[in-house]
PDB file of C-alpha atoms in Angstrom:
ATOM      1  CA  MET A   1      77.572  73.526 -76.724  1.00  0.00           C
ATOM      2  CA  ARG A   2      77.051  75.239 -80.271  1.00  0.00           C
ATOM      3  CA  GLY A   3      77.218  71.739 -82.090  1.00  0.00           C
ATOM      4  CA  THR A   4      73.970  70.604 -79.437  1.00  0.00           C
ATOM      5  CA  LEU A   5      71.879  74.076 -80.642  1.00  0.00           C
ATOM      6  CA  SER A   6      72.556  73.105 -84.308  1.00  0.00           C
ATOM      7  CA  HIS A   7      71.317  69.425 -83.956  1.00  0.00           C
ATOM      8  CA  ARG A   8      68.187  70.571 -82.015  1.00  0.00           C
ATOM      9  CA  SER A   9      67.538  73.556 -84.944  1.00  0.00           C
ATOM     10  CA  HIS A  10      67.572  70.340 -88.008  1.00  0.00           C
ATOM     11  CA  PRO A  11      64.792  70.910 -89.617  1.00  0.00           C
ATOM     12  CA  ASP A  12      64.294  66.743 -89.167  1.00  0.00           C
ATOM     13  CA  GLY A  13      64.898  67.285 -85.660  1.00  0.00           C
ATOM     14  CA  ARG A  14      62.178  67.033 -83.879  1.00  0.00           C
ATOM     15  CA  ALA A  15      60.310  64.466 -85.813  1.00  0.00           C
ATOM     16  CA  ARG A  16      63.074  62.424 -85.070  1.00  0.00           C
ATOM     17  CA  LEU A  17      62.934  63.187 -81.514  1.00  0.00           C
ATOM     18  CA  ALA A  18      59.203  61.922 -81.417  1.00  0.00           C
ATOM     19  CA  GLY A  19      59.977  58.844 -83.599  1.00  0.00           C
ATOM     20  CA  GLU A  20      62.008  58.108 -80.704  1.00  0.00           C
ATOM     21  CA  ALA A  21      59.962  58.718 -78.160  1.00  0.00           C
ATOM     22  CA  GLY A  22      57.575  56.555 -79.659  1.00  0.00           C
ATOM     23  CA  LEU A  23      59.940  53.353 -80.154  1.00  0.00           C
ATOM     24  CA  PHE A  24      60.459  53.927 -76.907  1.00  0.00           C
ATOM     25  CA  LEU A  25      56.723  53.722 -76.317  1.00  0.00           C
ATOM     26  CA  VAL A  26      56.394  50.775 -78.223  1.00  0.00           C
ATOM     27  CA  ALA A  27      59.717  48.876 -76.471  1.00  0.00           C
ATOM     28  CA  GLY A  28      57.677  49.300 -73.018  1.00  0.00           C
ATOM     29  CA  VAL A  29      54.638  48.126 -74.303  1.00  0.00           C
ATOM     30  CA  LEU A  30      55.855  45.081 -75.486  1.00  0.00           C
ATOM     31  CA  THR A  31      57.872  44.369 -72.351  1.00  0.00           C
ATOM     32  CA  MET A  32      54.450  44.604 -70.473  1.00  0.00           C
ATOM     33  CA  LEU A  33      52.864  42.395 -72.462  1.00  0.00           C
ATOM     34  CA  LEU A  34      55.916  39.953 -72.518  1.00  0.00           C
ATOM     35  CA  ILE A  35      55.956  39.795 -68.772  1.00  0.00           C
ATOM     36  CA  GLY A  36      52.061  39.465 -68.807  1.00  0.00           C
ATOM     37  CA  CYS A  37      52.116  36.552 -70.681  1.00  0.00           C
ATOM     38  CA  ALA A  38      55.086  34.758 -68.710  1.00  0.00           C
ATOM     39  CA  ASP A  39      52.155  35.603 -65.891  1.00  0.00           C
ATOM     40  CA  GLU A  40      49.505  33.556 -67.676  1.00  0.00           C
ATOM     41  CA  ALA A  41      52.041  31.109 -69.271  1.00  0.00           C
ATOM     42  CA  PRO A  42      49.939  27.333 -69.366  1.00  0.00           C
ATOM     43  CA  PRO A  43      50.713  25.021 -67.142  1.00  0.00           C
ATOM     44  CA  PRO A  44      53.293  21.799 -67.708  1.00  0.00           C
ATOM     45  CA  SER A  45      50.879  18.906 -69.707  1.00  0.00           C
ATOM     46  CA  LEU A  46      51.252  15.517 -68.842  1.00  0.00           C
ATOM     47  CA  ASP A  47      53.850  15.678 -72.024  1.00  0.00           C
ATOM     48  CA  ASP A  48      56.157  18.395 -70.329  1.00  0.00           C
ATOM     49  CA  LEU A  49      56.363  16.369 -66.845  1.00  0.00           C
ATOM     50  CA  ARG A  50      56.779  13.229 -68.494  1.00  0.00           C
ATOM     51  CA  GLN A  51      60.414  14.602 -70.289  1.00  0.00           C
ATOM     52  CA  ALA A  52      61.565  16.971 -67.775  1.00  0.00           C
ATOM     53  CA  GLU A  53      64.201  16.395 -65.143  1.00  0.00           C
ATOM     54  CA  PRO A  54      63.062  13.692 -62.049  1.00  0.00           C
ATOM     55  CA  ALA A  55      62.083  16.609 -59.115  1.00  0.00           C
ATOM     56  CA  PRO A  56      63.589  15.900 -55.809  1.00  0.00           C
ATOM     57  CA  ALA A  57      61.070  13.830 -53.641  1.00  0.00           C
ATOM     58  CA  GLU A  58      61.085  10.985 -51.032  1.00  0.00           C
ATOM     59  CA  LYS A  59      61.982   7.546 -51.958  1.00  0.00           C
ATOM     60  CA  ALA A  60      59.529   5.468 -52.966  1.00  0.00           C
ATOM     61  CA  ASP A  61      59.425   2.687 -50.138  1.00  0.00           C
ATOM     62  CA  GLU A  62      59.165   5.126 -47.804  1.00  0.00           C
ATOM     63  CA  PHE A  63      55.573   6.259 -48.877  1.00  0.00           C
ATOM     64  CA  ALA A  64      53.403   3.556 -46.367  1.00  0.00           C
ATOM     65  CA  TRP A  65      50.333   2.769 -49.313  1.00  0.00           C
ATOM     66  CA  PRO A  66      47.182   2.450 -46.662  1.00  0.00           C
ATOM     67  CA  ALA A  67      46.319  -1.142 -46.731  1.00  0.00           C
ATOM     68  CA  ASP A  68      42.718  -1.738 -45.657  1.00  0.00           C
ATOM     69  CA  PRO A  69      41.268  -5.608 -46.642  1.00  0.00           C
ATOM     70  CA  SER A  70      38.506  -3.591 -47.011  1.00  0.00           C
ATOM     71  CA  HIS A  71      39.338  -1.650 -50.055  1.00  0.00           C
ATOM     72  CA  PRO A  72      36.926  -1.404 -52.592  1.00  0.00           C
ATOM     73  CA  VAL A  73      38.415  -3.221 -56.120  1.00  0.00           C
ATOM     74  CA  LEU A  74      37.266  -1.611 -59.354  1.00  0.00           C
ATOM     75  CA  GLU A  75      37.007  -4.411 -62.793  1.00  0.00           C
ATOM     76  CA  VAL A  76      37.973  -2.728 -65.667  1.00  0.00           C
ATOM     77  CA  GLN A  77      37.362  -5.332 -69.014  1.00  0.00           C
ATOM     78  CA  VAL A  78      38.648  -4.120 -72.121  1.00  0.00           C
ATOM     79  CA  THR A  79      39.335  -5.802 -75.522  1.00  0.00           C
ATOM     80  CA  THR A  80      42.602  -4.644 -77.857  1.00  0.00           C
ATOM     81  CA  PRO A  81      42.467  -5.771 -82.144  1.00  0.00           C
ATOM     82  CA  GLU A  82      44.051  -8.916 -80.277  1.00  0.00           C
ATOM     83  CA  GLN A  83      42.348 -10.053 -76.867  1.00  0.00           C
ATOM     84  CA  GLN A  84      40.725  -9.151 -74.179  1.00  0.00           C
ATOM     85  CA  GLY A  85      41.815  -9.024 -70.673  1.00  0.00           C
ATOM     86  CA  THR A  86      40.904  -7.728 -67.872  1.00  0.00           C
ATOM     87  CA  ILE A  87      42.297  -5.388 -64.857  1.00  0.00           C
ATOM     88  CA  LEU A  88      41.625  -5.253 -60.836  1.00  0.00           C
ATOM     89  CA  ILE A  89      41.947  -2.071 -59.570  1.00  0.00           C
ATOM     90  CA  GLU A  90      42.576  -1.477 -55.851  1.00  0.00           C
ATOM     91  CA  LEU A  91      40.530   1.916 -54.984  1.00  0.00           C
ATOM     92  CA  MET A  92      41.984   3.678 -52.072  1.00  0.00           C
ATOM     93  CA  PRO A  93      40.138   6.450 -50.335  1.00  0.00           C
ATOM     94  CA  GLU A  94      42.572   7.419 -48.115  1.00  0.00           C
ATOM     95  CA  LEU A  95      44.148   9.344 -50.832  1.00  0.00           C
ATOM     96  CA  ALA A  96      41.721  11.015 -52.418  1.00  0.00           C
ATOM     97  CA  PRO A  97      38.330  10.272 -51.066  1.00  0.00           C
ATOM     98  CA  ALA A  98      35.731  12.693 -52.974  1.00  0.00           C
ATOM     99  CA  THR A  99      37.371  11.215 -56.294  1.00  0.00           C
ATOM    100  CA  VAL A 100      37.183   7.748 -55.501  1.00  0.00           C
ATOM    101  CA  VAL A 101      33.315   7.647 -54.669  1.00  0.00           C
ATOM    102  CA  ASN A 102      32.900   9.059 -57.921  1.00  0.00           C
ATOM    103  CA  VAL A 103      34.761   6.821 -59.722  1.00  0.00           C
ATOM    104  CA  ILE A 104      32.726   4.081 -58.345  1.00  0.00           C
ATOM    105  CA  ASP A 105      29.237   6.284 -58.865  1.00  0.00           C
ATOM    106  CA  LEU A 106      30.212   6.426 -62.308  1.00  0.00           C
ATOM    107  CA  ALA A 107      30.942   2.935 -62.832  1.00  0.00           C
ATOM    108  CA  ASN A 108      27.736   1.679 -61.482  1.00  0.00           C
ATOM    109  CA  GLU A 109      26.255   4.166 -63.857  1.00  0.00           C
ATOM    110  CA  GLY A 110      28.182   2.344 -66.736  1.00  0.00           C
ATOM    111  CA  TYR A 111      29.743   5.223 -67.704  1.00  0.00           C
ATOM    112  CA  TYR A 112      32.676   3.889 -68.548  1.00  0.00           C
ATOM    113  CA  ASP A 113      31.392   1.122 -70.900  1.00  0.00           C
ATOM    114  CA  GLY A 114      31.828   1.378 -74.308  1.00  0.00           C
ATOM    115  CA  THR A 115      34.650   4.144 -73.964  1.00  0.00           C
ATOM    116  CA  THR A 116      38.350   3.752 -75.779  1.00  0.00           C
ATOM    117  CA  PHE A 117      41.772   3.995 -74.015  1.00  0.00           C
ATOM    118  CA  HIS A 118      42.356   7.201 -76.628  1.00  0.00           C
ATOM    119  CA  ARG A 119      46.113   7.636 -75.539  1.00  0.00           C
ATOM    120  CA  VAL A 120      48.504   4.952 -74.935  1.00  0.00           C
ATOM    121  CA  VAL A 121      52.322   5.870 -74.674  1.00  0.00           C
ATOM    122  CA  PRO A 122      54.327   2.891 -73.806  1.00  0.00           C
ATOM    123  CA  GLY A 123      56.967   3.672 -71.165  1.00  0.00           C
ATOM    124  CA  PHE A 124      54.728   6.213 -69.413  1.00  0.00           C
ATOM    125  CA  MET A 125      51.206   5.458 -69.626  1.00  0.00           C
ATOM    126  CA  ILE A 126      48.128   4.660 -70.997  1.00  0.00           C
ATOM    127  CA  GLN A 127      44.787   6.697 -70.403  1.00  0.00           C
ATOM    128  CA  GLY A 128      41.054   6.357 -71.211  1.00  0.00           C
ATOM    129  CA  GLY A 129      37.503   7.248 -69.617  1.00  0.00           C
ATOM    130  CA  ASP A 130      36.827   9.943 -71.927  1.00  0.00           C
ATOM    131  CA  PRO A 131      33.162   9.571 -73.100  1.00  0.00           C
ATOM    132  CA  LYS A 132      33.550  11.316 -76.358  1.00  0.00           C
ATOM    133  CA  SER A 133      35.535   8.369 -77.403  1.00  0.00           C
ATOM    134  CA  ARG A 134      32.174   6.427 -78.002  1.00  0.00           C
ATOM    135  CA  ASP A 135      31.952   8.371 -81.665  1.00  0.00           C
ATOM    136  CA  ARG A 136      33.714   7.543 -84.648  1.00  0.00           C
ATOM    137  CA  ASP A 137      35.071  10.557 -84.501  1.00  0.00           C
ATOM    138  CA  PRO A 138      38.673  10.317 -83.496  1.00  0.00           C
ATOM    139  CA  THR A 139      39.415  13.867 -83.896  1.00  0.00           C
ATOM    140  CA  ASN A 140      37.678  14.836 -80.196  1.00  0.00           C
ATOM    141  CA  ASP A 141      39.040  12.236 -78.170  1.00  0.00           C
ATOM    142  CA  GLY A 142      40.516  13.151 -74.692  1.00  0.00           C
ATOM    143  CA  THR A 143      38.640  16.137 -75.004  1.00  0.00           C
ATOM    144  CA  GLY A 144      35.419  15.552 -72.775  1.00  0.00           C
ATOM    145  CA  GLY A 145      34.504  14.676 -69.123  1.00  0.00           C
ATOM    146  CA  GLY A 146      32.239  14.972 -66.704  1.00  0.00           C
ATOM    147  CA  GLU A 147      30.365  18.056 -65.929  1.00  0.00           C
ATOM    148  CA  ASN A 148      30.967  19.275 -62.639  1.00  0.00           C
ATOM    149  CA  PRO A 149      34.871  18.850 -62.035  1.00  0.00           C
ATOM    150  CA  LEU A 150      36.136  17.468 -59.197  1.00  0.00           C
ATOM    151  CA  PRO A 151      38.500  19.228 -56.036  1.00  0.00           C
ATOM    152  CA  ASP A 152      42.211  18.770 -55.977  1.00  0.00           C
ATOM    153  CA  GLU A 153      43.030  15.809 -53.227  1.00  0.00           C
ATOM    154  CA  PHE A 154      46.208  15.654 -54.397  1.00  0.00           C
ATOM    155  CA  SER A 155      48.713  13.442 -52.103  1.00  0.00           C
ATOM    156  CA  SER A 156      52.360  12.683 -51.911  1.00  0.00           C
ATOM    157  CA  ALA A 157      51.670   8.680 -53.418  1.00  0.00           C
ATOM    158  CA  PRO A 158      54.664   8.099 -55.685  1.00  0.00           C
ATOM    159  CA  TYR A 159      53.177   7.671 -59.473  1.00  0.00           C
ATOM    160  CA  LEU A 160      55.019   4.366 -59.744  1.00  0.00           C
ATOM    161  CA  ARG A 161      54.094   1.572 -62.233  1.00  0.00           C
ATOM    162  CA  GLY A 162      50.642   0.369 -61.715  1.00  0.00           C
ATOM    163  CA  VAL A 163      49.527   3.359 -59.687  1.00  0.00           C
ATOM    164  CA  VAL A 164      46.330   4.654 -61.378  1.00  0.00           C
ATOM    165  CA  GLY A 165      45.296   8.274 -60.939  1.00  0.00           C
ATOM    166  CA  MET A 166      42.509  11.181 -62.428  1.00  0.00           C
ATOM    167  CA  GLY A 167      43.431  13.295 -65.600  1.00  0.00           C
ATOM    168  CA  ASN A 168      43.061  16.951 -65.352  1.00  0.00           C
ATOM    169  CA  ARG A 169      42.633  20.324 -67.352  1.00  0.00           C
ATOM    170  CA  GLY A 170      46.028  21.165 -65.711  1.00  0.00           C
ATOM    171  CA  ARG A 171      44.378  24.420 -63.544  1.00  0.00           C
ATOM    172  CA  SER A 172      42.961  23.959 -60.161  1.00  0.00           C
ATOM    173  CA  ASP A 173      39.770  21.759 -59.392  1.00  0.00           C
ATOM    174  CA  SER A 174      39.698  20.572 -63.101  1.00  0.00           C
ATOM    175  CA  THR A 175      39.475  16.974 -62.107  1.00  0.00           C
ATOM    176  CA  SER A 176      36.873  14.585 -64.125  1.00  0.00           C
ATOM    177  CA  THR A 177      36.622  11.260 -65.608  1.00  0.00           C
ATOM    178  CA  GLN A 178      39.964  10.759 -67.499  1.00  0.00           C
ATOM    179  CA  PHE A 179      41.749   7.886 -65.659  1.00  0.00           C
ATOM    180  CA  PHE A 180      45.654   7.347 -66.283  1.00  0.00           C
ATOM    181  CA  ILE A 181      47.805   3.592 -65.637  1.00  0.00           C
ATOM    182  CA  MET A 182      51.296   4.515 -64.874  1.00  0.00           C
ATOM    183  CA  HIS A 183      52.928   1.493 -67.828  1.00  0.00           C
ATOM    184  CA  ALA A 184      56.477   3.087 -65.679  1.00  0.00           C
ATOM    185  CA  ASP A 185      57.798   4.828 -62.748  1.00  0.00           C
ATOM    186  CA  ASN A 186      57.664   8.229 -63.686  1.00  0.00           C
ATOM    187  CA  ARG A 187      58.154  10.597 -60.066  1.00  0.00           C
ATOM    188  CA  ASN A 188      57.351  13.919 -61.914  1.00  0.00           C
ATOM    189  CA  LEU A 189      54.013  13.137 -61.927  1.00  0.00           C
ATOM    190  CA  ASP A 190      53.732  13.293 -57.933  1.00  0.00           C
ATOM    191  CA  GLY A 191      51.319  15.799 -56.177  1.00  0.00           C
ATOM    192  CA  ARG A 192      50.030  16.862 -59.565  1.00  0.00           C
ATOM    193  CA  TYR A 193      47.350  14.174 -60.096  1.00  0.00           C
ATOM    194  CA  ASN A 194      44.726  12.681 -57.873  1.00  0.00           C
ATOM    195  CA  THR A 195      46.019   9.465 -56.947  1.00  0.00           C
ATOM    196  CA  ILE A 196      42.938   6.780 -56.565  1.00  0.00           C
ATOM    197  CA  GLY A 197      44.800   3.496 -56.247  1.00  0.00           C
ATOM    198  CA  ARG A 198      47.114   0.556 -57.345  1.00  0.00           C
ATOM    199  CA  VAL A 199      46.791  -2.417 -60.255  1.00  0.00           C
ATOM    200  CA  LEU A 200      46.248  -5.142 -58.180  1.00  0.00           C
ATOM    201  CA  ALA A 201      46.110  -8.023 -61.008  1.00  0.00           C
ATOM    202  CA  GLY A 202      46.331  -7.135 -65.308  1.00  0.00           C
ATOM    203  CA  MET A 203      49.633  -5.202 -65.453  1.00  0.00           C
ATOM    204  CA  GLU A 204      50.656  -7.789 -68.051  1.00  0.00           C
ATOM    205  CA  PHE A 205      47.656  -6.656 -70.133  1.00  0.00           C
ATOM    206  CA  VAL A 206      48.642  -3.214 -69.314  1.00  0.00           C
ATOM    207  CA  ASP A 207      52.014  -4.405 -70.938  1.00  0.00           C
ATOM    208  CA  ASP A 208      49.900  -5.869 -74.133  1.00  0.00           C
ATOM    209  CA  ILE A 209      47.723  -2.810 -74.593  1.00  0.00           C
ATOM    210  CA  SER A 210      51.129  -0.492 -75.177  1.00  0.00           C
ATOM    211  CA  ARG A 211      52.005  -2.594 -77.719  1.00  0.00           C
ATOM    212  CA  VAL A 212      49.127  -1.925 -79.708  1.00  0.00           C
ATOM    213  CA  ALA A 213      49.990   0.319 -83.343  1.00  0.00           C
ATOM    214  CA  ILE A 214      49.361   4.089 -82.727  1.00  0.00           C
ATOM    215  CA  ASP A 215      49.285   7.099 -84.185  1.00  0.00           C
ATOM    216  CA  ARG A 216      52.466   8.718 -82.780  1.00  0.00           C
ATOM    217  CA  SER A 217      52.067  11.919 -85.251  1.00  0.00           C
ATOM    218  CA  GLY A 218      48.823  13.077 -85.093  1.00  0.00           C
ATOM    219  CA  ARG A 219      47.571  12.375 -88.181  1.00  0.00           C
ATOM    220  CA  TRP A 220      44.505  10.713 -88.257  1.00  0.00           C
ATOM    221  CA  GLY A 221      43.168  12.203 -84.540  1.00  0.00           C
ATOM    222  CA  PRO A 222      45.399  13.354 -81.063  1.00  0.00           C
ATOM    223  CA  LYS A 223      48.888  11.593 -81.377  1.00  0.00           C
ATOM    224  CA  ASP A 224      49.677   9.040 -79.990  1.00  0.00           C
ATOM    225  CA  ARG A 225      45.679   7.355 -80.133  1.00  0.00           C
ATOM    226  CA  PRO A 226      45.765   3.959 -81.257  1.00  0.00           C
ATOM    227  CA  ILE A 227      44.569   3.036 -84.884  1.00  0.00           C
ATOM    228  CA  ALA A 228      42.466   0.622 -83.696  1.00  0.00           C
ATOM    229  CA  ASN A 229      40.535   1.225 -80.535  1.00  0.00           C
ATOM    230  CA  VAL A 230      41.173  -0.493 -77.615  1.00  0.00           C
ATOM    231  CA  THR A 231      37.978  -0.478 -75.922  1.00  0.00           C
ATOM    232  CA  ILE A 232      36.855  -0.509 -72.259  1.00  0.00           C
ATOM    233  CA  GLN A 233      33.508  -2.991 -72.660  1.00  0.00           C
ATOM    234  CA  ARG A 234      33.171  -2.809 -69.076  1.00  0.00           C
ATOM    235  CA  VAL A 235      33.946  -1.184 -65.300  1.00  0.00           C
ATOM    236  CA  ARG A 236      32.381  -2.188 -61.870  1.00  0.00           C
ATOM    237  CA  PRO A 237      33.237  -2.448 -58.620  1.00  0.00           C
ATOM    238  CA  VAL A 238      33.427  -6.147 -58.143  1.00  0.00           C
ATOM    239  CA  GLY A 239      33.605  -6.814 -53.975  1.00  0.00           C
ATOM    240  CA  GLN A 240      36.911  -5.883 -51.603  1.00  0.00           C
ATOM    241  CA  VAL A 241      40.213  -6.544 -52.126  1.00  0.00           C
ATOM    242  CA  ALA A 242      40.896  -8.952 -48.726  1.00  0.00           C
ATOM    243  CA  ALA A 243      38.758 -11.765 -50.868  1.00  0.00           C
ATOM    244  CA  PHE A 244      40.535 -11.031 -54.233  1.00  0.00           C
ATOM    245  CA  ARG A 245      44.137 -11.395 -52.291  1.00  0.00           C
ATOM    246  CA  ASN A 246      43.008 -14.591 -50.173  1.00  0.00           C
ATOM    247  CA  ALA A 247      42.447 -16.031 -54.082  1.00  0.00           C
ATOM    248  CA  MET A 248      45.305 -14.719 -55.622  1.00  0.00           C
ATOM    249  CA  GLN A 249      47.603 -15.981 -52.509  1.00  0.00           C
ATOM    250  CA  LEU A 250      46.006 -19.206 -53.357  1.00  0.00           C
ATOM    251  CA  GLU A 251      47.040 -18.968 -56.629  1.00  0.00           C
ATOM    252  CA  ARG A 252      50.278 -18.296 -55.918  1.00  0.00           C
ATOM    253  CA  ASP A 253      50.456 -20.825 -53.573  1.00  0.00           C
ATOM    254  CA  ALA A 254      50.030 -23.499 -55.986  1.00  0.00           C
ATOM    255  CA  VAL A 255      52.585 -22.623 -57.831  1.00  0.00           C
ATOM    256  CA  GLY A 256      55.243 -21.560 -55.319  1.00  0.00           C
ATOM    257  CA  LEU A 257      55.019 -18.188 -55.416  1.00  0.00           C
ATOM    258  CA  GLU A 258      54.213 -15.491 -52.324  1.00  0.00           C
ATOM    259  CA  LEU A 259      52.047 -12.654 -53.081  1.00  0.00           C
ATOM    260  CA  ALA A 260      53.573  -9.253 -52.366  1.00  0.00           C
ATOM    261  CA  ASP A 261      53.423  -7.306 -49.284  1.00  0.00           C
ATOM    262  CA  PRO A 262      50.230  -4.884 -49.847  1.00  0.00           C
ATOM    263  CA  ASP A 263      52.513  -1.878 -47.575  1.00  0.00           C
ATOM    264  CA  THR A 264      55.727  -2.212 -49.356  1.00  0.00           C
ATOM    265  CA  THR A 265      55.345  -3.140 -53.400  1.00  0.00           C
ATOM    266  CA  PRO A 266      52.407  -3.531 -55.883  1.00  0.00           C
ATOM    267  CA  PRO A 267      51.737  -6.400 -56.842  1.00  0.00           C
ATOM    268  CA  ALA A 268      51.518  -4.919 -60.475  1.00  0.00           C
ATOM    269  CA  GLU A 269      55.405  -4.260 -59.921  1.00  0.00           C
ATOM    270  CA  ALA A 270      56.348  -7.980 -58.338  1.00  0.00           C
ATOM    271  CA  ALA A 271      54.556  -9.263 -61.527  1.00  0.00           C
ATOM    272  CA  SER A 272      56.620  -7.831 -63.983  1.00  0.00           C
ATOM    273  CA  ALA A 273      59.863  -5.797 -64.282  1.00  0.00           C
ATOM    274  CA  PRO A 274      59.403  -2.037 -65.057  1.00  0.00           C
ATOM    275  CA  PRO A 275      59.726  -1.727 -69.726  1.00  0.00           C
ATOM    276  CA  ALA A 276      62.736   0.045 -70.926  1.00  0.00           C
ATOM    277  CA  ALA A 277      62.675   3.974 -71.707  1.00  0.00           C
ATOM    278  CA  PRO A 278      60.452   5.543 -74.161  1.00  0.00           C
ATOM    279  CA  PRO A 279      61.535   6.566 -77.629  1.00  0.00           C
ATOM    280  CA  PRO A 280      62.322  10.383 -77.553  1.00  0.00           C
ATOM    281  CA  ASP A 281      59.041  11.120 -80.221  1.00  0.00           C
ATOM    282  CA  ALA A 282      56.275   9.206 -78.144  1.00  0.00           C
ATOM    283  CA  SER A 283      54.477  12.142 -76.549  1.00  0.00           C
ATOM    284  CA  VAL A 284      51.266  13.199 -74.621  1.00  0.00           C
ATOM    285  CA  GLU A 285      49.713  16.616 -75.167  1.00  0.00           C
TER     286      GLU A 285
END
């Protein structure tokens, strides 16, 4: 008891107690700030989702892809440093109605003409459609989009090789003009992006694009940007899928091949095998 009274009567006792109280107050404030920061943590990026462990999901072959002969087909003409090629995309309005209508409108306006595939990640996806990629400044590639963002129209469509989705800013209702084509399966993207369709023909050209030289470290702009432009020369709707499927089947009949069943496996998957897993340093922001 006396020891306690002696301790309190120490000339520095009040100062020390005040200091301890201040430390507790500072610790409490820091704890609250940390909790607040945790609540406001940014949503996962495409890079985070690519590298994460696959989330439990229904089997890809259990998903019934919409099959309608009137589906519009989008033709994407692309020039790489080595060659020119065309990618045909079967658009599926059932998956994301407003988004598909917007893409068709933009294509008819020539919005995508002259933009680039500004992000190429082998074994993951290629991404393009940013209007800022037309200029001579590589540092702003991937930061642009339309003035009016679109609502979320997420579906249970699996993100398999050849599936086409729309980029977003990681928050609700932020889909804009940028799109990506899956170079390989990645189910971590399921239910996080507006899916607009699948590659009908031209996946072998997507494979070629995935082999261009890229700036992995971001030395001259955003990382994973092609060192030489991969330019989207022209994007236009070119008809309905039925006509293309008939023509493709006739071509396959001539060489004894059968067109893939649209209700099960995309033609893109039937055309070529999935690539090897991406190197560990290949990432997307």
